[in-house]
């Protein structure tokens, strides 16, 4: 369906893109000034009024916001529209103490789904496709976003959600799924399961749209080869709408940011200075068309590079590299955002000292997380059964906090190496950012 490949927008000249961005930014700044007390206060602190923002060149005058601001304003503080105009919330994955909630008007849902539709079209999707969505549905944006995009393209949409691999494969073969949308680790797992069952020749997949977590080029090639598909990356974050903030095209060399809706900047994470195109730094987004929950200069903590090099697909929107790391300590494990501080909170609440290490690995394409924590000296003389009970208590505390299973190992007091500088809390053996 051509409707979601809009060359007049996606292939517009740089001047045209800047003109749209300037016009929309000016309106958005006026909007948040009038409707969101936090923005007005922050602007006033810098001696700014909306009149100081005349074009996209003035964006850098505005203050940054980050996840802590979102948490401080939870739940309704950043709403720019009356609640009666909002029709949906979504939330960042699996964070109990650090919940971030985003709001959408019907207009916001439409533009989000349009962005996902563009991603599906860029992966070759048309109304003749059967789009198999096994991102999680619910508060997580993956399922609802790609589901909406798939409808807009006119694909037959299979709202599978995650899990139940047996059923996934059965529907895939019976209904002839042609586009697979899920996390790259689940895609790799599905690929192995399909090969194990010997049903590869019954699979009609041609493309996959994989994101929500870091994945390497090696992983891409592995999935492409095993499933006989082309695997496209898709990026996004709940705060800015969800998947589809940017997406890969046939060139597979970075993801086009939907610049008619989001302005991307790269900054030095330490100083906040805006860096020129091509330099590596923290990605910052401003949403210029959203109504309910517009974010101005939101620091994503994802480390990326932007490029305006000509793309063979014809799209002119700036491309972002795969995230190359994070400027905070957030981990994404099994698609769920995990902060070491959440784990520490559980340990402290159950009476342990802060001598622990988090070991993340990927075994058979599935993430594993283990928390090793030193027993308290009193526990050292406990029976094995008593120690196992304590481990179980930690496992359920962590499950309640993180929403995922983490293995727990109680180790001898003083057996975790002490560090003279920063403690090495996390050992991530997956090497995803390279
Ligand atoms: O992960 C939205 C999404 C759903 C994107 C489905 C793509 C597909 P959050 O749960 O808010 O939203 O997590 C956002 O995930 O800041 C990145 O660190 C990471 N992330 C998202 N996409 C990618 C990707 C969804 N393609 C956080 N590569 C972001 C690497 C990604 N990291």
Short mmCIF file of C-alpha atoms in Angstrom, two decimals, residues 40-421:
data_model
loop_
_atom_site.label_atom_id
_atom_site.label_comp_id
_atom_site.label_asym_id
_atom_site.label_seq_id
_atom_site.Cartn_x
_atom_site.Cartn_y
_atom_site.Cartn_z
CA UNK A 40 7.22 26.71 31.67
CA UNK A 41 9.19 26.66 34.94
CA UNK A 42 12.27 25.18 33.26
CA UNK A 43 12.11 27.73 30.45
CA UNK A 44 11.64 30.58 32.89
CA UNK A 45 14.67 29.40 34.86
CA UNK A 46 16.68 29.89 31.67
CA UNK A 47 15.07 33.26 30.99
CA UNK A 48 13.27 31.89 27.94
CA UNK A 49 9.78 32.51 26.56
CA UNK A 50 8.24 30.88 23.47
CA UNK A 51 9.27 33.99 21.49
CA UNK A 52 12.90 32.84 21.80
CA UNK A 53 12.14 29.75 19.75
CA UNK A 54 11.71 30.82 16.13
CA UNK A 55 13.19 27.84 14.30
CA UNK A 56 14.87 24.49 14.74
CA UNK A 57 18.17 26.35 15.20
CA UNK A 58 16.83 27.61 18.55
CA UNK A 59 16.16 24.10 19.85
CA UNK A 60 19.50 24.00 21.64
CA UNK A 61 18.48 26.92 23.85
CA UNK A 62 15.86 24.73 25.53
CA UNK A 63 16.60 22.65 28.66
CA UNK A 64 16.87 18.86 28.53
CA UNK A 65 14.53 16.52 30.33
CA UNK A 66 15.18 12.93 31.35
CA UNK A 67 13.60 9.84 32.89
CA UNK A 68 13.86 11.29 36.40
CA UNK A 69 11.66 14.21 35.33
CA UNK A 70 9.13 11.75 33.98
CA UNK A 71 9.15 9.86 37.27
CA UNK A 72 8.83 13.07 39.29
CA UNK A 73 5.84 14.11 37.21
CA UNK A 74 4.22 10.65 37.40
CA UNK A 75 1.46 10.10 36.55
CA UNK A 76 -0.24 13.18 35.11
CA UNK A 77 2.28 16.01 35.51
CA UNK A 78 3.46 16.16 31.89
CA UNK A 79 0.06 15.92 30.24
CA UNK A 80 -0.42 18.67 27.69
CA UNK A 81 -4.06 17.78 27.05
CA UNK A 82 -7.00 17.24 29.39
CA UNK A 83 -7.32 13.63 30.46
CA UNK A 84 -10.65 13.37 28.66
CA UNK A 85 -8.81 13.76 25.34
CA UNK A 86 -6.49 10.81 26.07
CA UNK A 87 -7.47 7.36 24.91
CA UNK A 88 -4.50 5.14 25.82
CA UNK A 89 -1.53 4.71 28.08
CA UNK A 90 1.53 2.55 27.53
CA UNK A 91 4.41 1.97 29.91
CA UNK A 92 8.09 1.12 29.74
CA UNK A 93 8.85 -2.55 30.08
CA UNK A 94 9.02 -4.29 33.44
CA UNK A 95 9.99 -1.55 35.84
CA UNK A 96 8.27 -1.51 39.19
CA UNK A 97 9.90 1.23 41.20
CA UNK A 98 10.72 3.25 38.10
CA UNK A 99 7.54 3.24 36.11
CA UNK A 100 7.20 5.64 33.21
CA UNK A 101 3.76 6.11 31.73
CA UNK A 102 3.08 7.72 28.34
CA UNK A 103 -0.29 9.05 27.19
CA UNK A 104 -1.85 9.16 23.73
CA UNK A 105 -4.75 10.99 22.16
CA UNK A 106 -6.34 9.34 19.12
CA UNK A 107 -4.18 11.64 16.98
CA UNK A 108 -1.06 10.40 18.81
CA UNK A 109 -2.02 6.77 18.26
CA UNK A 110 -2.56 7.50 14.59
CA UNK A 111 0.82 9.09 14.12
CA UNK A 112 2.55 6.32 16.06
CA UNK A 113 0.85 3.66 13.94
CA UNK A 114 1.72 5.63 10.79
CA UNK A 115 5.37 5.45 11.83
CA UNK A 116 5.12 1.69 12.34
CA UNK A 117 3.34 1.38 8.99
CA UNK A 118 6.27 3.18 7.33
CA UNK A 119 8.61 0.64 8.94
CA UNK A 120 6.56 -2.27 7.61
CA UNK A 121 6.45 -0.76 4.12
CA UNK A 122 10.22 -0.17 4.23
CA UNK A 123 10.60 -3.89 4.97
CA UNK A 124 8.60 -4.65 1.82
CA UNK A 125 5.18 -4.99 3.45
CA UNK A 126 1.96 -4.58 1.44
CA UNK A 127 -1.69 -5.48 1.91
CA UNK A 128 -0.86 -8.92 0.52
CA UNK A 129 1.25 -9.77 3.54
CA UNK A 130 0.45 -11.78 6.64
CA UNK A 131 2.09 -9.93 9.50
CA UNK A 132 2.87 -12.09 12.52
CA UNK A 133 3.30 -9.87 15.60
CA UNK A 134 4.86 -11.63 18.55
CA UNK A 135 6.08 -8.63 20.47
CA UNK A 136 4.34 -8.50 23.84
CA UNK A 137 0.94 -6.83 23.89
CA UNK A 138 -0.36 -4.88 26.86
CA UNK A 139 1.54 -2.02 28.46
CA UNK A 140 4.64 -2.71 26.35
CA UNK A 141 4.53 -0.74 23.11
CA UNK A 142 5.92 -3.46 20.81
CA UNK A 143 2.72 -5.43 20.17
CA UNK A 144 0.23 -2.54 19.98
CA UNK A 145 2.55 -0.43 17.80
CA UNK A 146 3.34 -3.00 15.13
CA UNK A 147 -0.25 -4.28 15.30
CA UNK A 148 -1.55 -0.80 14.47
CA UNK A 149 1.04 -0.29 11.74
CA UNK A 150 0.18 -3.63 10.20
CA UNK A 151 -3.51 -2.72 10.08
CA UNK A 152 -2.70 0.56 8.40
CA UNK A 153 -0.66 -1.16 5.71
CA UNK A 154 -3.57 -3.54 5.24
CA UNK A 155 -1.68 -6.71 6.12
CA UNK A 156 -3.58 -9.62 7.60
CA UNK A 157 -2.46 -9.11 11.19
CA UNK A 158 -1.78 -12.00 13.57
CA UNK A 159 -1.80 -10.54 17.10
CA UNK A 160 0.14 -13.47 18.55
CA UNK A 161 1.88 -11.70 21.44
CA UNK A 162 4.96 -13.40 22.89
CA UNK A 163 5.51 -16.95 24.12
CA UNK A 164 3.99 -20.33 23.23
CA UNK A 165 6.49 -21.15 20.52
CA UNK A 166 4.58 -24.24 19.45
CA UNK A 167 1.51 -22.17 18.63
CA UNK A 168 3.59 -19.47 16.94
CA UNK A 169 5.06 -22.01 14.54
CA UNK A 170 1.73 -23.66 13.89
CA UNK A 171 0.05 -20.36 12.96
CA UNK A 172 3.08 -19.35 10.95
CA UNK A 173 2.88 -22.48 8.81
CA UNK A 174 -0.94 -22.76 8.67
CA UNK A 175 -1.59 -19.10 7.83
CA UNK A 176 1.54 -18.47 5.78
CA UNK A 177 3.00 -15.58 7.79
CA UNK A 178 5.28 -13.47 5.59
CA UNK A 179 6.48 -10.77 8.00
CA UNK A 180 7.66 -11.55 11.52
CA UNK A 181 7.73 -8.82 14.18
CA UNK A 182 9.42 -9.64 17.51
CA UNK A 183 12.59 -9.08 19.49
CA UNK A 184 15.74 -10.34 17.76
CA UNK A 185 16.38 -12.83 20.55
CA UNK A 186 12.93 -14.32 20.13
CA UNK A 187 13.43 -14.41 16.35
CA UNK A 188 16.65 -16.36 16.85
CA UNK A 189 14.89 -18.74 19.22
CA UNK A 190 12.00 -19.21 16.81
CA UNK A 191 14.46 -19.85 13.97
CA UNK A 192 16.14 -22.62 15.96
CA UNK A 193 12.83 -24.12 16.96
CA UNK A 194 11.67 -24.13 13.34
CA UNK A 195 14.85 -25.89 12.22
CA UNK A 196 14.61 -28.39 15.06
CA UNK A 197 11.09 -29.31 14.04
CA UNK A 198 12.15 -29.68 10.42
CA UNK A 199 9.42 -27.31 9.17
CA UNK A 200 11.63 -24.70 7.51
CA UNK A 201 10.21 -25.52 4.06
CA UNK A 202 6.68 -24.81 5.30
CA UNK A 203 7.61 -21.28 6.39
CA UNK A 204 6.77 -18.42 3.99
CA UNK A 205 8.47 -15.62 5.88
CA UNK A 206 10.26 -13.02 3.74
CA UNK A 207 11.07 -10.28 6.24
CA UNK A 208 11.48 -9.66 9.95
CA UNK A 209 11.16 -6.40 11.88
CA UNK A 210 13.21 -6.78 15.00
CA UNK A 211 14.00 -4.33 17.77
CA UNK A 212 13.47 -3.28 21.40
CA UNK A 213 16.94 -4.54 22.36
CA UNK A 214 20.49 -4.41 21.06
CA UNK A 215 21.53 -7.02 18.52
CA UNK A 216 24.65 -7.52 16.49
CA UNK A 217 25.25 -7.87 12.75
CA UNK A 218 26.30 -11.49 13.43
CA UNK A 219 22.92 -12.13 14.96
CA UNK A 220 21.24 -10.51 11.96
CA UNK A 221 23.08 -12.78 9.53
CA UNK A 222 22.34 -15.83 11.62
CA UNK A 223 18.58 -15.12 11.69
CA UNK A 224 18.51 -14.17 8.01
CA UNK A 225 20.21 -17.36 7.02
CA UNK A 226 18.21 -19.67 9.27
CA UNK A 227 14.83 -18.23 8.27
CA UNK A 228 15.66 -17.22 4.70
CA UNK A 229 14.48 -13.66 5.30
CA UNK A 230 15.76 -10.11 5.31
CA UNK A 231 15.94 -8.83 8.90
CA UNK A 232 15.22 -5.14 9.52
CA UNK A 233 16.01 -3.20 12.66
CA UNK A 234 13.40 -0.98 14.30
CA UNK A 235 13.98 1.41 17.17
CA UNK A 236 11.81 3.35 19.54
CA UNK A 237 11.04 4.10 23.14
CA UNK A 238 7.81 4.36 25.07
CA UNK A 239 8.43 7.97 26.10
CA UNK A 240 8.59 9.13 22.46
CA UNK A 241 5.71 6.85 21.31
CA UNK A 242 7.08 3.31 20.96
CA UNK A 243 8.53 1.34 18.03
CA UNK A 244 8.83 3.23 14.76
CA UNK A 245 10.65 6.33 15.97
CA UNK A 246 13.16 5.06 13.42
CA UNK A 247 13.38 2.05 11.13
CA UNK A 248 15.64 0.39 8.62
CA UNK A 249 15.15 0.41 4.87
CA UNK A 250 16.49 -2.02 2.26
CA UNK A 251 20.02 -0.57 2.58
CA UNK A 252 20.24 -1.88 6.18
CA UNK A 253 22.81 0.71 7.21
CA UNK A 254 21.05 2.56 9.99
CA UNK A 255 17.51 3.58 10.81
CA UNK A 256 15.67 6.54 9.27
CA UNK A 257 14.23 8.75 12.00
CA UNK A 258 10.69 9.92 11.22
CA UNK A 259 11.85 13.51 11.12
CA UNK A 260 8.48 15.01 10.36
CA UNK A 261 7.49 13.91 13.89
CA UNK A 262 10.70 13.72 15.90
CA UNK A 263 13.79 15.93 15.93
CA UNK A 264 16.95 13.99 16.75
CA UNK A 265 20.09 15.53 18.26
CA UNK A 266 23.33 13.97 19.45
CA UNK A 267 24.91 15.48 22.54
CA UNK A 268 27.97 14.96 24.65
CA UNK A 269 26.41 13.08 27.60
CA UNK A 270 28.77 14.74 30.08
CA UNK A 271 28.49 18.38 28.98
CA UNK A 272 25.20 18.49 27.09
CA UNK A 273 26.95 20.14 24.13
CA UNK A 274 25.30 19.40 20.75
CA UNK A 275 27.68 17.38 18.57
CA UNK A 276 28.01 17.65 14.81
CA UNK A 277 26.66 14.99 12.45
CA UNK A 278 28.80 11.87 12.47
CA UNK A 279 29.96 12.15 16.06
CA UNK A 280 29.06 9.59 18.64
CA UNK A 281 27.02 10.72 21.63
CA UNK A 282 23.71 10.52 23.43
CA UNK A 283 20.56 10.62 21.37
CA UNK A 284 18.03 13.30 22.31
CA UNK A 285 14.50 13.51 20.88
CA UNK A 286 11.91 16.24 20.65
CA UNK A 287 8.41 15.16 19.64
CA UNK A 288 6.95 17.95 17.54
CA UNK A 289 3.57 16.53 16.58
CA UNK A 290 2.39 14.72 19.69
CA UNK A 291 -0.56 16.14 21.60
CA UNK A 292 -0.91 14.35 24.94
CA UNK A 293 2.66 13.71 26.00
CA UNK A 294 5.07 15.86 24.02
CA UNK A 295 8.66 15.62 25.19
CA UNK A 296 11.13 18.40 24.49
CA UNK A 297 14.80 17.45 24.33
CA UNK A 298 14.36 14.10 26.02
CA UNK A 299 17.63 12.37 26.82
CA UNK A 300 17.28 8.74 25.73
CA UNK A 301 20.63 7.58 27.25
CA UNK A 302 21.18 5.62 24.04
CA UNK A 303 24.58 6.27 22.48
CA UNK A 304 24.32 6.66 18.70
CA UNK A 305 25.66 8.39 15.59
CA UNK A 306 23.49 10.33 13.11
CA UNK A 307 24.17 10.42 9.39
CA UNK A 308 22.71 12.41 6.50
CA UNK A 309 24.60 10.47 3.85
CA UNK A 310 22.49 9.83 0.77
CA UNK A 311 20.58 6.57 1.09
CA UNK A 312 20.01 4.26 -1.86
CA UNK A 313 16.34 3.83 -0.85
CA UNK A 314 15.70 7.49 -1.64
CA UNK A 315 14.57 8.42 1.85
CA UNK A 316 16.16 11.62 3.08
CA UNK A 317 15.32 11.44 6.77
CA UNK A 318 18.43 11.32 8.95
CA UNK A 319 19.69 7.85 9.82
CA UNK A 320 20.72 6.77 13.31
CA UNK A 321 23.15 3.95 13.91
CA UNK A 322 22.16 1.00 16.01
CA UNK A 323 22.50 2.07 19.65
CA UNK A 324 26.18 1.57 20.48
CA UNK A 325 25.76 1.60 24.24
CA UNK A 326 24.01 3.47 27.03
CA UNK A 327 25.06 6.51 29.00
CA UNK A 328 23.38 5.05 32.08
CA UNK A 329 23.52 1.56 33.54
CA UNK A 330 20.22 0.28 32.20
CA UNK A 331 20.31 -3.30 30.93
CA UNK A 332 17.77 -4.85 28.61
CA UNK A 333 17.29 -8.47 29.61
CA UNK A 334 14.69 -10.60 27.83
CA UNK A 335 13.37 -7.37 26.37
CA UNK A 336 12.81 -5.89 29.83
CA UNK A 337 14.52 -2.74 31.09
CA UNK A 338 16.48 -3.53 34.23
CA UNK A 339 18.38 -1.08 36.42
CA UNK A 340 21.03 -2.48 38.81
CA UNK A 341 19.63 -0.14 41.48
CA UNK A 342 16.34 -2.08 41.43
CA UNK A 343 18.23 -5.26 42.20
CA UNK A 344 20.14 -3.50 44.95
CA UNK A 345 16.86 -2.32 46.49
CA UNK A 346 15.59 -5.91 46.71
CA UNK A 347 18.87 -7.09 48.26
CA UNK A 348 18.86 -4.29 50.83
CA UNK A 349 15.20 -4.86 51.69
CA UNK A 350 16.02 -8.49 52.46
CA UNK A 351 18.91 -7.57 54.74
CA UNK A 352 21.97 -8.09 52.52
CA UNK A 353 24.93 -5.74 52.20
CA UNK A 354 25.78 -4.17 48.84
CA UNK A 355 28.27 -6.90 47.92
CA UNK A 356 26.79 -8.33 44.81
CA UNK A 357 27.37 -8.90 41.13
CA UNK A 358 24.91 -9.20 38.25
CA UNK A 359 25.91 -11.59 35.50
CA UNK A 360 24.02 -11.34 32.23
CA UNK A 361 24.55 -13.85 29.46
CA UNK A 362 22.83 -15.21 26.39
CA UNK A 363 22.42 -18.98 26.23
CA UNK A 364 20.71 -20.56 23.20
CA UNK A 365 19.61 -17.08 22.12
CA UNK A 366 17.85 -16.47 25.38
CA UNK A 367 19.02 -13.95 27.96
CA UNK A 368 19.91 -15.15 31.43
CA UNK A 369 20.52 -13.06 34.52
CA UNK A 370 22.14 -14.23 37.72
CA UNK A 371 22.55 -12.22 40.89
CA UNK A 372 25.41 -13.34 43.09
CA UNK A 373 25.24 -11.90 46.56
CA UNK A 374 27.30 -12.54 49.66
CA UNK A 375 25.58 -14.23 52.55
CA UNK A 376 25.50 -12.29 55.75
CA UNK A 377 28.03 -13.64 58.29
CA UNK A 378 25.14 -15.04 60.39
CA UNK A 379 23.85 -17.03 57.42
CA UNK A 380 27.21 -18.62 56.81
CA UNK A 381 26.53 -21.17 59.56
CA UNK A 382 22.98 -21.87 58.35
CA UNK A 383 22.03 -25.26 56.91
CA UNK A 384 21.94 -25.76 53.14
CA UNK A 385 18.16 -25.90 53.31
CA UNK A 386 18.01 -22.54 55.06
CA UNK A 387 20.28 -20.99 52.43
CA UNK A 388 18.15 -22.40 49.62
CA UNK A 389 15.09 -20.86 51.27
CA UNK A 390 16.81 -17.46 51.38
CA UNK A 391 17.69 -17.80 47.70
CA UNK A 392 14.06 -18.53 46.88
CA UNK A 393 12.96 -15.43 48.77
CA UNK A 394 15.36 -13.34 46.73
CA UNK A 395 14.18 -14.91 43.48
CA UNK A 396 10.58 -13.96 44.24
CA UNK A 397 11.55 -10.46 45.43
CA UNK A 398 13.44 -9.91 42.18
CA UNK A 399 10.59 -11.30 40.11
CA UNK A 400 8.20 -8.86 41.78
CA UNK A 401 10.55 -5.94 41.18
CA UNK A 402 11.78 -6.71 37.65
CA UNK A 403 8.99 -8.80 36.20
CA UNK A 404 11.45 -11.50 35.04
CA UNK A 405 13.13 -14.51 36.59
CA UNK A 406 16.65 -13.95 37.86
CA UNK A 407 18.74 -16.80 39.18
CA UNK A 408 20.20 -16.13 42.63
CA UNK A 409 23.38 -17.54 44.08
CA UNK A 410 24.31 -16.85 47.69
CA UNK A 411 28.09 -16.91 47.91
CA UNK A 412 30.48 -16.90 50.86
CA UNK A 413 31.06 -13.65 52.73
CA UNK A 414 33.95 -11.62 51.25
CA UNK A 415 34.13 -13.76 48.10
CA UNK A 416 33.05 -11.04 45.66
CA UNK A 417 36.09 -9.03 44.63
CA UNK A 418 36.20 -5.58 46.22
CA UNK A 419 37.14 -2.75 43.96
CA UNK A 420 39.10 0.35 44.85
CA UNK A 421 37.21 2.49 42.46
#
